[in-house]
Tab-separated table of C-alpha atoms in Angstrom:
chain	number	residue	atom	x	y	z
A	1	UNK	CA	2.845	8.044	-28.922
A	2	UNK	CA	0.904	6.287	-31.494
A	3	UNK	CA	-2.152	3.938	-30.211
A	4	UNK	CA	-1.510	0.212	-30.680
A	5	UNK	CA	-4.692	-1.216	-30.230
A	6	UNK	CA	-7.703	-1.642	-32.970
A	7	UNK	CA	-9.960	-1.686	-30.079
A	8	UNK	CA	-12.739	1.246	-30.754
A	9	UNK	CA	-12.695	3.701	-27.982
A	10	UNK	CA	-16.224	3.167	-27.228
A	11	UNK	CA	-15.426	-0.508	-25.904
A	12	UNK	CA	-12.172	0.436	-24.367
A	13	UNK	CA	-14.628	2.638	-22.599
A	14	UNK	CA	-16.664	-0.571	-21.789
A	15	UNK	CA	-14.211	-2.288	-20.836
A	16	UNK	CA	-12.470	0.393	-18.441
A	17	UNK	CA	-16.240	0.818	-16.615
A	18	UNK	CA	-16.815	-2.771	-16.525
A	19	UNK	CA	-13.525	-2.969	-14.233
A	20	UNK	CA	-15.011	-0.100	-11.853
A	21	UNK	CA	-17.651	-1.463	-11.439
A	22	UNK	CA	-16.740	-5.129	-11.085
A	23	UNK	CA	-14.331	-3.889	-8.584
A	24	UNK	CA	-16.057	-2.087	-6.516
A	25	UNK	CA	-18.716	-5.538	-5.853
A	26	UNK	CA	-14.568	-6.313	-4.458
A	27	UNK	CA	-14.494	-8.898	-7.461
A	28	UNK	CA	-10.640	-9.891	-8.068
A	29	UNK	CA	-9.338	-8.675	-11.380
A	30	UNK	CA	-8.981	-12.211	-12.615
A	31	UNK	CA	-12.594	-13.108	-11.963
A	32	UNK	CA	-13.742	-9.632	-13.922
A	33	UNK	CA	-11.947	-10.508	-16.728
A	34	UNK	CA	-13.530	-14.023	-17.133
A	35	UNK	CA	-16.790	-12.152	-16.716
A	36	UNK	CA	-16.243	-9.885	-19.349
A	37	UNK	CA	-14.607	-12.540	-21.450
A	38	UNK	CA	-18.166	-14.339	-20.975
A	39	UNK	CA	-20.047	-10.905	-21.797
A	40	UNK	CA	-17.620	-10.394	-25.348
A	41	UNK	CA	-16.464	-13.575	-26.171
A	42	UNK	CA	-12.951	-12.695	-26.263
A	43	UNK	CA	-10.314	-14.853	-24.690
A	44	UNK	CA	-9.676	-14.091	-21.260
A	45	UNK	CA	-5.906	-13.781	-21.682
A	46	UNK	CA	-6.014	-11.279	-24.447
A	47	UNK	CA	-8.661	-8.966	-22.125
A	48	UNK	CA	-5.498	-8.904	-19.604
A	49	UNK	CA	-3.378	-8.472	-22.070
A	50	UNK	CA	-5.067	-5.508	-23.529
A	51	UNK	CA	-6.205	-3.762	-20.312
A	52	UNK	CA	-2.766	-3.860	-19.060
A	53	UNK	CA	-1.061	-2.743	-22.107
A	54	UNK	CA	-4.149	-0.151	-22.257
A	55	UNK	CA	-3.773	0.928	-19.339
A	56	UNK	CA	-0.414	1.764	-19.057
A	57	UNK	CA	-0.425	3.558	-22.575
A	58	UNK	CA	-3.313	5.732	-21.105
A	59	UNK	CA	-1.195	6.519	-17.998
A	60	UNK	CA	1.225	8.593	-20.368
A	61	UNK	CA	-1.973	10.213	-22.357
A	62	UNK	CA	-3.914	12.341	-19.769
A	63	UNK	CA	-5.602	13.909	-22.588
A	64	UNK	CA	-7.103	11.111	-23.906
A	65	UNK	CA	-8.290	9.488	-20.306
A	66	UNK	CA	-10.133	13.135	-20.240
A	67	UNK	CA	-11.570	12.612	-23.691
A	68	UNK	CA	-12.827	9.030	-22.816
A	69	UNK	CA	-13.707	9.440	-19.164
A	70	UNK	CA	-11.867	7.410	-17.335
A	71	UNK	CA	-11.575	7.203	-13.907
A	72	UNK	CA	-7.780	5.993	-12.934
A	73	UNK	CA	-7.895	5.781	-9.420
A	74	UNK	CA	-9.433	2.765	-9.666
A	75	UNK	CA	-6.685	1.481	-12.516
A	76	UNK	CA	-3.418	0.465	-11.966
A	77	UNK	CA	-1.057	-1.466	-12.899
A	78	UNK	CA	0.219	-4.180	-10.485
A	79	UNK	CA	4.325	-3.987	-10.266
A	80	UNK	CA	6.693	-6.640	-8.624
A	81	UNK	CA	8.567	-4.636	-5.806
A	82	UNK	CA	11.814	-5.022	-6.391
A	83	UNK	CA	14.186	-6.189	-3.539
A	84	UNK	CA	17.385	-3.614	-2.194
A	85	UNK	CA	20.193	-4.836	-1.714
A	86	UNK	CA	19.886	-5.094	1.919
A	87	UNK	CA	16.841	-7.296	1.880
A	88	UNK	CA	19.059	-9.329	-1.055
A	89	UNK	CA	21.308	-10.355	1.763
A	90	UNK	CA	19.004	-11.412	3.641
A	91	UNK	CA	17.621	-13.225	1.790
A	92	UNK	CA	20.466	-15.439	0.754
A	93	UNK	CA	21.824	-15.440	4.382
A	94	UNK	CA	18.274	-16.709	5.630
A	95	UNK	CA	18.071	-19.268	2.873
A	96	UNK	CA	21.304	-20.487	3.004
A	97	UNK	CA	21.397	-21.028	7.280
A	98	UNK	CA	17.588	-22.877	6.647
A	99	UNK	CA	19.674	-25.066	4.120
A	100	UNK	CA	22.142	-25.804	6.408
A	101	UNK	CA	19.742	-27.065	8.963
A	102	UNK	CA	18.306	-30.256	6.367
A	103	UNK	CA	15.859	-28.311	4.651
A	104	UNK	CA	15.743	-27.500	0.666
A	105	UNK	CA	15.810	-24.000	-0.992
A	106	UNK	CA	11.707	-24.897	-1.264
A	107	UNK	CA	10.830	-25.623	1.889
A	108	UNK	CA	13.024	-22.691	3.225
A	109	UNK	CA	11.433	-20.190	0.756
A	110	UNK	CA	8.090	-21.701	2.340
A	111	UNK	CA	8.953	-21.235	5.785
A	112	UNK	CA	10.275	-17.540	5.081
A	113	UNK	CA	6.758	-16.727	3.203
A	114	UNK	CA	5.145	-18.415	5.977
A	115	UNK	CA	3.093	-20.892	3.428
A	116	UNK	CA	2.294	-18.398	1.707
A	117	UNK	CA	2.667	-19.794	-2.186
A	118	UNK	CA	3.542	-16.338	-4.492
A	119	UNK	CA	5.951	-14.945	-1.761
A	120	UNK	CA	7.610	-18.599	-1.611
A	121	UNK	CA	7.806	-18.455	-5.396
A	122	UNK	CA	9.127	-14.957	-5.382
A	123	UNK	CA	11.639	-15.602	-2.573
A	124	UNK	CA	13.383	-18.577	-4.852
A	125	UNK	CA	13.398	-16.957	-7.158
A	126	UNK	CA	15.340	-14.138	-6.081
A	127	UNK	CA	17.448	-16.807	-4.177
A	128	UNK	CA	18.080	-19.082	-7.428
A	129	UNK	CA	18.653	-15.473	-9.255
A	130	UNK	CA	21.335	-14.640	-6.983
A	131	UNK	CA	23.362	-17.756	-6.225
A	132	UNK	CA	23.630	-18.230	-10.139
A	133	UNK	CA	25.275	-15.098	-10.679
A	134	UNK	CA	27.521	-15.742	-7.585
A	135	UNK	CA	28.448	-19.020	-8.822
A	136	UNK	CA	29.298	-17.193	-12.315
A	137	UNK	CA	31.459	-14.833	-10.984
A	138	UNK	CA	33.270	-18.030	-9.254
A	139	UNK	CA	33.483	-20.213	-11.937
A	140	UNK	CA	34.411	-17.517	-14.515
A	141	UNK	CA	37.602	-18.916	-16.349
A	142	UNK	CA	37.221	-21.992	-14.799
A	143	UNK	CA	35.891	-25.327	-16.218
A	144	UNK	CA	31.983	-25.752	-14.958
A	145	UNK	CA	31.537	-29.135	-13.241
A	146	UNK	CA	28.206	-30.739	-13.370
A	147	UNK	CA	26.017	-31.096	-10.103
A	148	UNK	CA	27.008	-34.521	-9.004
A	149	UNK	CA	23.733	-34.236	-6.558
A	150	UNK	CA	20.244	-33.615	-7.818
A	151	UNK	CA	17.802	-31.287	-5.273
A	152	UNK	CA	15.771	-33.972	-4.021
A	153	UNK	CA	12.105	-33.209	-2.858
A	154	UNK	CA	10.919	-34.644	0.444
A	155	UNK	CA	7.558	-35.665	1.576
A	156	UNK	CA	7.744	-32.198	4.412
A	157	UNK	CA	8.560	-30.405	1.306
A	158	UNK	CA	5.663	-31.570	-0.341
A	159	UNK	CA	3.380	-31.705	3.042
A	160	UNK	CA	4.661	-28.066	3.036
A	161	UNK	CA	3.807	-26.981	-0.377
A	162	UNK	CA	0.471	-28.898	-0.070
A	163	UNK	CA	-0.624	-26.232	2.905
A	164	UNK	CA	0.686	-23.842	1.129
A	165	UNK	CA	-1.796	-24.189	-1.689
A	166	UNK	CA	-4.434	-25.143	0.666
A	167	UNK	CA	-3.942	-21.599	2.541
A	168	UNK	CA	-4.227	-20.424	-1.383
A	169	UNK	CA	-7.511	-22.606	-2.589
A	170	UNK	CA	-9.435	-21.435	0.684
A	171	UNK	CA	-8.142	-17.635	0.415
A	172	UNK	CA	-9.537	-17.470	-3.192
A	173	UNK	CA	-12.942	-19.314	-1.948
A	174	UNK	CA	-13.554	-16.773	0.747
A	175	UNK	CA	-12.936	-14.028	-1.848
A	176	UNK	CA	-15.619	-15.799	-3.985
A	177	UNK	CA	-18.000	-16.552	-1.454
A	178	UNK	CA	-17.819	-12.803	-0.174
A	179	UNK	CA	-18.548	-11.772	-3.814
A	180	UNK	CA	-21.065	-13.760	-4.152
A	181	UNK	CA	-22.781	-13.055	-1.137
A	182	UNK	CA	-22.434	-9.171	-1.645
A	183	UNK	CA	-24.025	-9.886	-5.348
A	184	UNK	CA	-26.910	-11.312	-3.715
A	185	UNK	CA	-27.210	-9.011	-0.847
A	186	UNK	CA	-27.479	-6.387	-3.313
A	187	UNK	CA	-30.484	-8.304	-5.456
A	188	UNK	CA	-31.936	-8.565	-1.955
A	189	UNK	CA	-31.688	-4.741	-1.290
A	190	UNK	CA	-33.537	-4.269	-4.655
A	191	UNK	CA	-35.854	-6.075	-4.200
A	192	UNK	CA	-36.590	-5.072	-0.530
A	193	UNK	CA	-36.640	-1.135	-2.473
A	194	UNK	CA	-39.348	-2.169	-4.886
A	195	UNK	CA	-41.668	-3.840	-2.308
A	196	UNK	CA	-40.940	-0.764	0.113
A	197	UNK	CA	-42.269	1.368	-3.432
A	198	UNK	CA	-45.659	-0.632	-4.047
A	199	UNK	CA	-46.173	-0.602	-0.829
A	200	UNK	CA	-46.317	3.497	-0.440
A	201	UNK	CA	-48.162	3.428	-3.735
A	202	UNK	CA	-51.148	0.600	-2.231
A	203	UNK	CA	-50.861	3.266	0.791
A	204	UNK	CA	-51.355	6.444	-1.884
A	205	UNK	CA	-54.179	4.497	-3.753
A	206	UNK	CA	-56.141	3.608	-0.195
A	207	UNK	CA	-55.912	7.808	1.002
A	208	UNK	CA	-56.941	8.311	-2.049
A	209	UNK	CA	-60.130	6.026	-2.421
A	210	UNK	CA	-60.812	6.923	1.061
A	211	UNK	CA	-60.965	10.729	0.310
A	212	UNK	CA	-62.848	9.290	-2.855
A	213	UNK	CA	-65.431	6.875	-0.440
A	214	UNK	CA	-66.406	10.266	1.926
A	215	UNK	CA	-67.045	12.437	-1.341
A	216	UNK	CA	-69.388	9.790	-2.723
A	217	UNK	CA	-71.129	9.463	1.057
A	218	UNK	CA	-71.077	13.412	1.459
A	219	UNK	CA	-73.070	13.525	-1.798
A	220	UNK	CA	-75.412	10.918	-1.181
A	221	UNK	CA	-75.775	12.628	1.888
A	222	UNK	CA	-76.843	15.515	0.117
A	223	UNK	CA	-79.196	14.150	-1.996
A	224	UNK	CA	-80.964	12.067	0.717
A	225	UNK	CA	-81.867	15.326	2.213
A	226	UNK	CA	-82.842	16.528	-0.738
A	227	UNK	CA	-85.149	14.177	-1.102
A	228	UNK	CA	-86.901	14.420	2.298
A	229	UNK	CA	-87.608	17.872	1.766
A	230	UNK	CA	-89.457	17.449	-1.680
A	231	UNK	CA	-91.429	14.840	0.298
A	232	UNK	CA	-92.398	16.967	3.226
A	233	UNK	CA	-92.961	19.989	1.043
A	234	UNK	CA	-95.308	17.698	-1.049
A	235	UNK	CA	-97.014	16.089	1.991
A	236	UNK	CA	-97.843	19.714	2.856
A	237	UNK	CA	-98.851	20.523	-0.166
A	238	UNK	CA	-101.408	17.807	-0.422
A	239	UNK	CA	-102.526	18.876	3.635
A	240	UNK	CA	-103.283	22.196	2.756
A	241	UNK	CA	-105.443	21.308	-0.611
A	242	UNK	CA	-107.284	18.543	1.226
A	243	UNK	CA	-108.246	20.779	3.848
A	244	UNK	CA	-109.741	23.544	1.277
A	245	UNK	CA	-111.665	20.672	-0.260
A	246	UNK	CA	-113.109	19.716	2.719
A	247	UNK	CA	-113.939	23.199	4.046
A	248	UNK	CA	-115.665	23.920	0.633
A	249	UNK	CA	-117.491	20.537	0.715
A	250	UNK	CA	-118.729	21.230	4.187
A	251	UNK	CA	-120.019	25.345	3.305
A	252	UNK	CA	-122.234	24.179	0.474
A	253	UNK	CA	-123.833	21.183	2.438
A	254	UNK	CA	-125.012	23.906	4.796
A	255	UNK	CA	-126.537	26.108	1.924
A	256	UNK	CA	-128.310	22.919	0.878
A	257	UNK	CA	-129.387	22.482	4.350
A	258	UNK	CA	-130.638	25.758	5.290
A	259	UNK	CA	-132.315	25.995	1.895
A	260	UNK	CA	-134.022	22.670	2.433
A	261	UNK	CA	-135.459	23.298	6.206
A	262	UNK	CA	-136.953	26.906	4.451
């Protein structure tokens, strides 16, 4: 199968790590795409574009996921599942009894999803997809009338959709907000690590001017002594030739004397 991308494998490589890593800060694939459209400067579409046509050629190349490294548990490719024909009858027979009650395919989709906007869209959809081919197969050889009556929208419809998007807007905030504050609780832990760090090293540096401080005193110590001795030593020193003078001093006085009194 022959590569249809000019996109180097080193940045395909980028681009595949960017993803892991975006998603697992639990940033939504559209957001990491704007960020790396930011980092690149390439449109945003044609990232998603790529990545998804990337990705699904490198699902049928294990060789080449090897060869660049890429992790594919955290890749895949996000698939519409499809509806059996079971939950097709259901479906219409849902729809149609809501319809029957006043309310329009719209606001009977919306109840069905429970305001919730992509299943409402997916669930007309479907609906729409399957009453056309119905009406197809009953109209086939037959001259097709026009709708005399247009689908009106009502205000409840519109009340209904407006929640509906509501439910959306703040769904897509919270996601935001809780990657945002996971971003910054992060910085936070980094910064908590590298205060923790200088504060062992001030620790280290006290121990070791302390160990430093006692050397210093321990020598000083030594020499003090030191010091002291060559004094005392000195002071005895000077006693003992004092006292040699003086004895000396005092024998030839006597000589004189004796010598005198004769």
């Amino acid at each position: 199968m022959e590569k249809f991308s000019k996109w180097d494998d080193e940045e395909v490589k980028t681009l595949f790590k960017f993803v892991e890593i975006k998603k697992s800060e639990g940033m939504p694939l559209v957001k990491i795409f704007d960020e790396y459209s930011k980092c690149t400067h390439r449109q945003k579409n044609s990232i998603r574009n790529y990545y998804y046509k990337e990705l699904s050629f490198l699902l049928n190349n294990k060789n080449l996921v090897k060869e660049l490294g890429i992790d594919l548990t955290c890749h895949y490719v996000n698939r519409g599942v499809p509806f059996s024909r079971v939950e097709e009858k259901e479906v219409v027979t849902k729809i149609d009894s809501l319809i029957k009650e006043g309310n329009s395919v719209r606001k009977a989709c919306l109840i069905l999803s429970n305001g919730d906007v992509p299943t409402m869209l997916r669930l007309q959809n479907k609906y729409r997809s399957l009453t056309k081919k119905k009406e197809n197969v009953k109209n086939m050889g037959q001259i097709i009338k026009m709708p005399t009556k247009c689908e009106r929208i009502t205000e409840d419809d519109i009340k209904a959709l407006f929640m509906g998007l509501v439910k959306l807007v703040k769904k897509q905030e919270q996601e935001n907000i809780k990657s945002v504050y996971e971003n910054e609780l992060n910085k936070a832990n980094e910064k908590l690590k590298l205060a923790l760090a200088e504060i062992v090293e001030k620790q280290n540096k006290i121990e070791r001017l302390k160990k430093e401080i006692s050397i210093v005193k321990s020598e000083l110590g030594k020499s003090k002594e030191q010091i002291i001795k060559q004094r005392i030593i000195k002071n005895k020193n000077l006693t003992v030739t004092d006292a040699m003078k003086e004895y000396f001093s005092n024998k030839t006085t006597s000589k004189r004397a004796i010598l005198k009194n004769s």
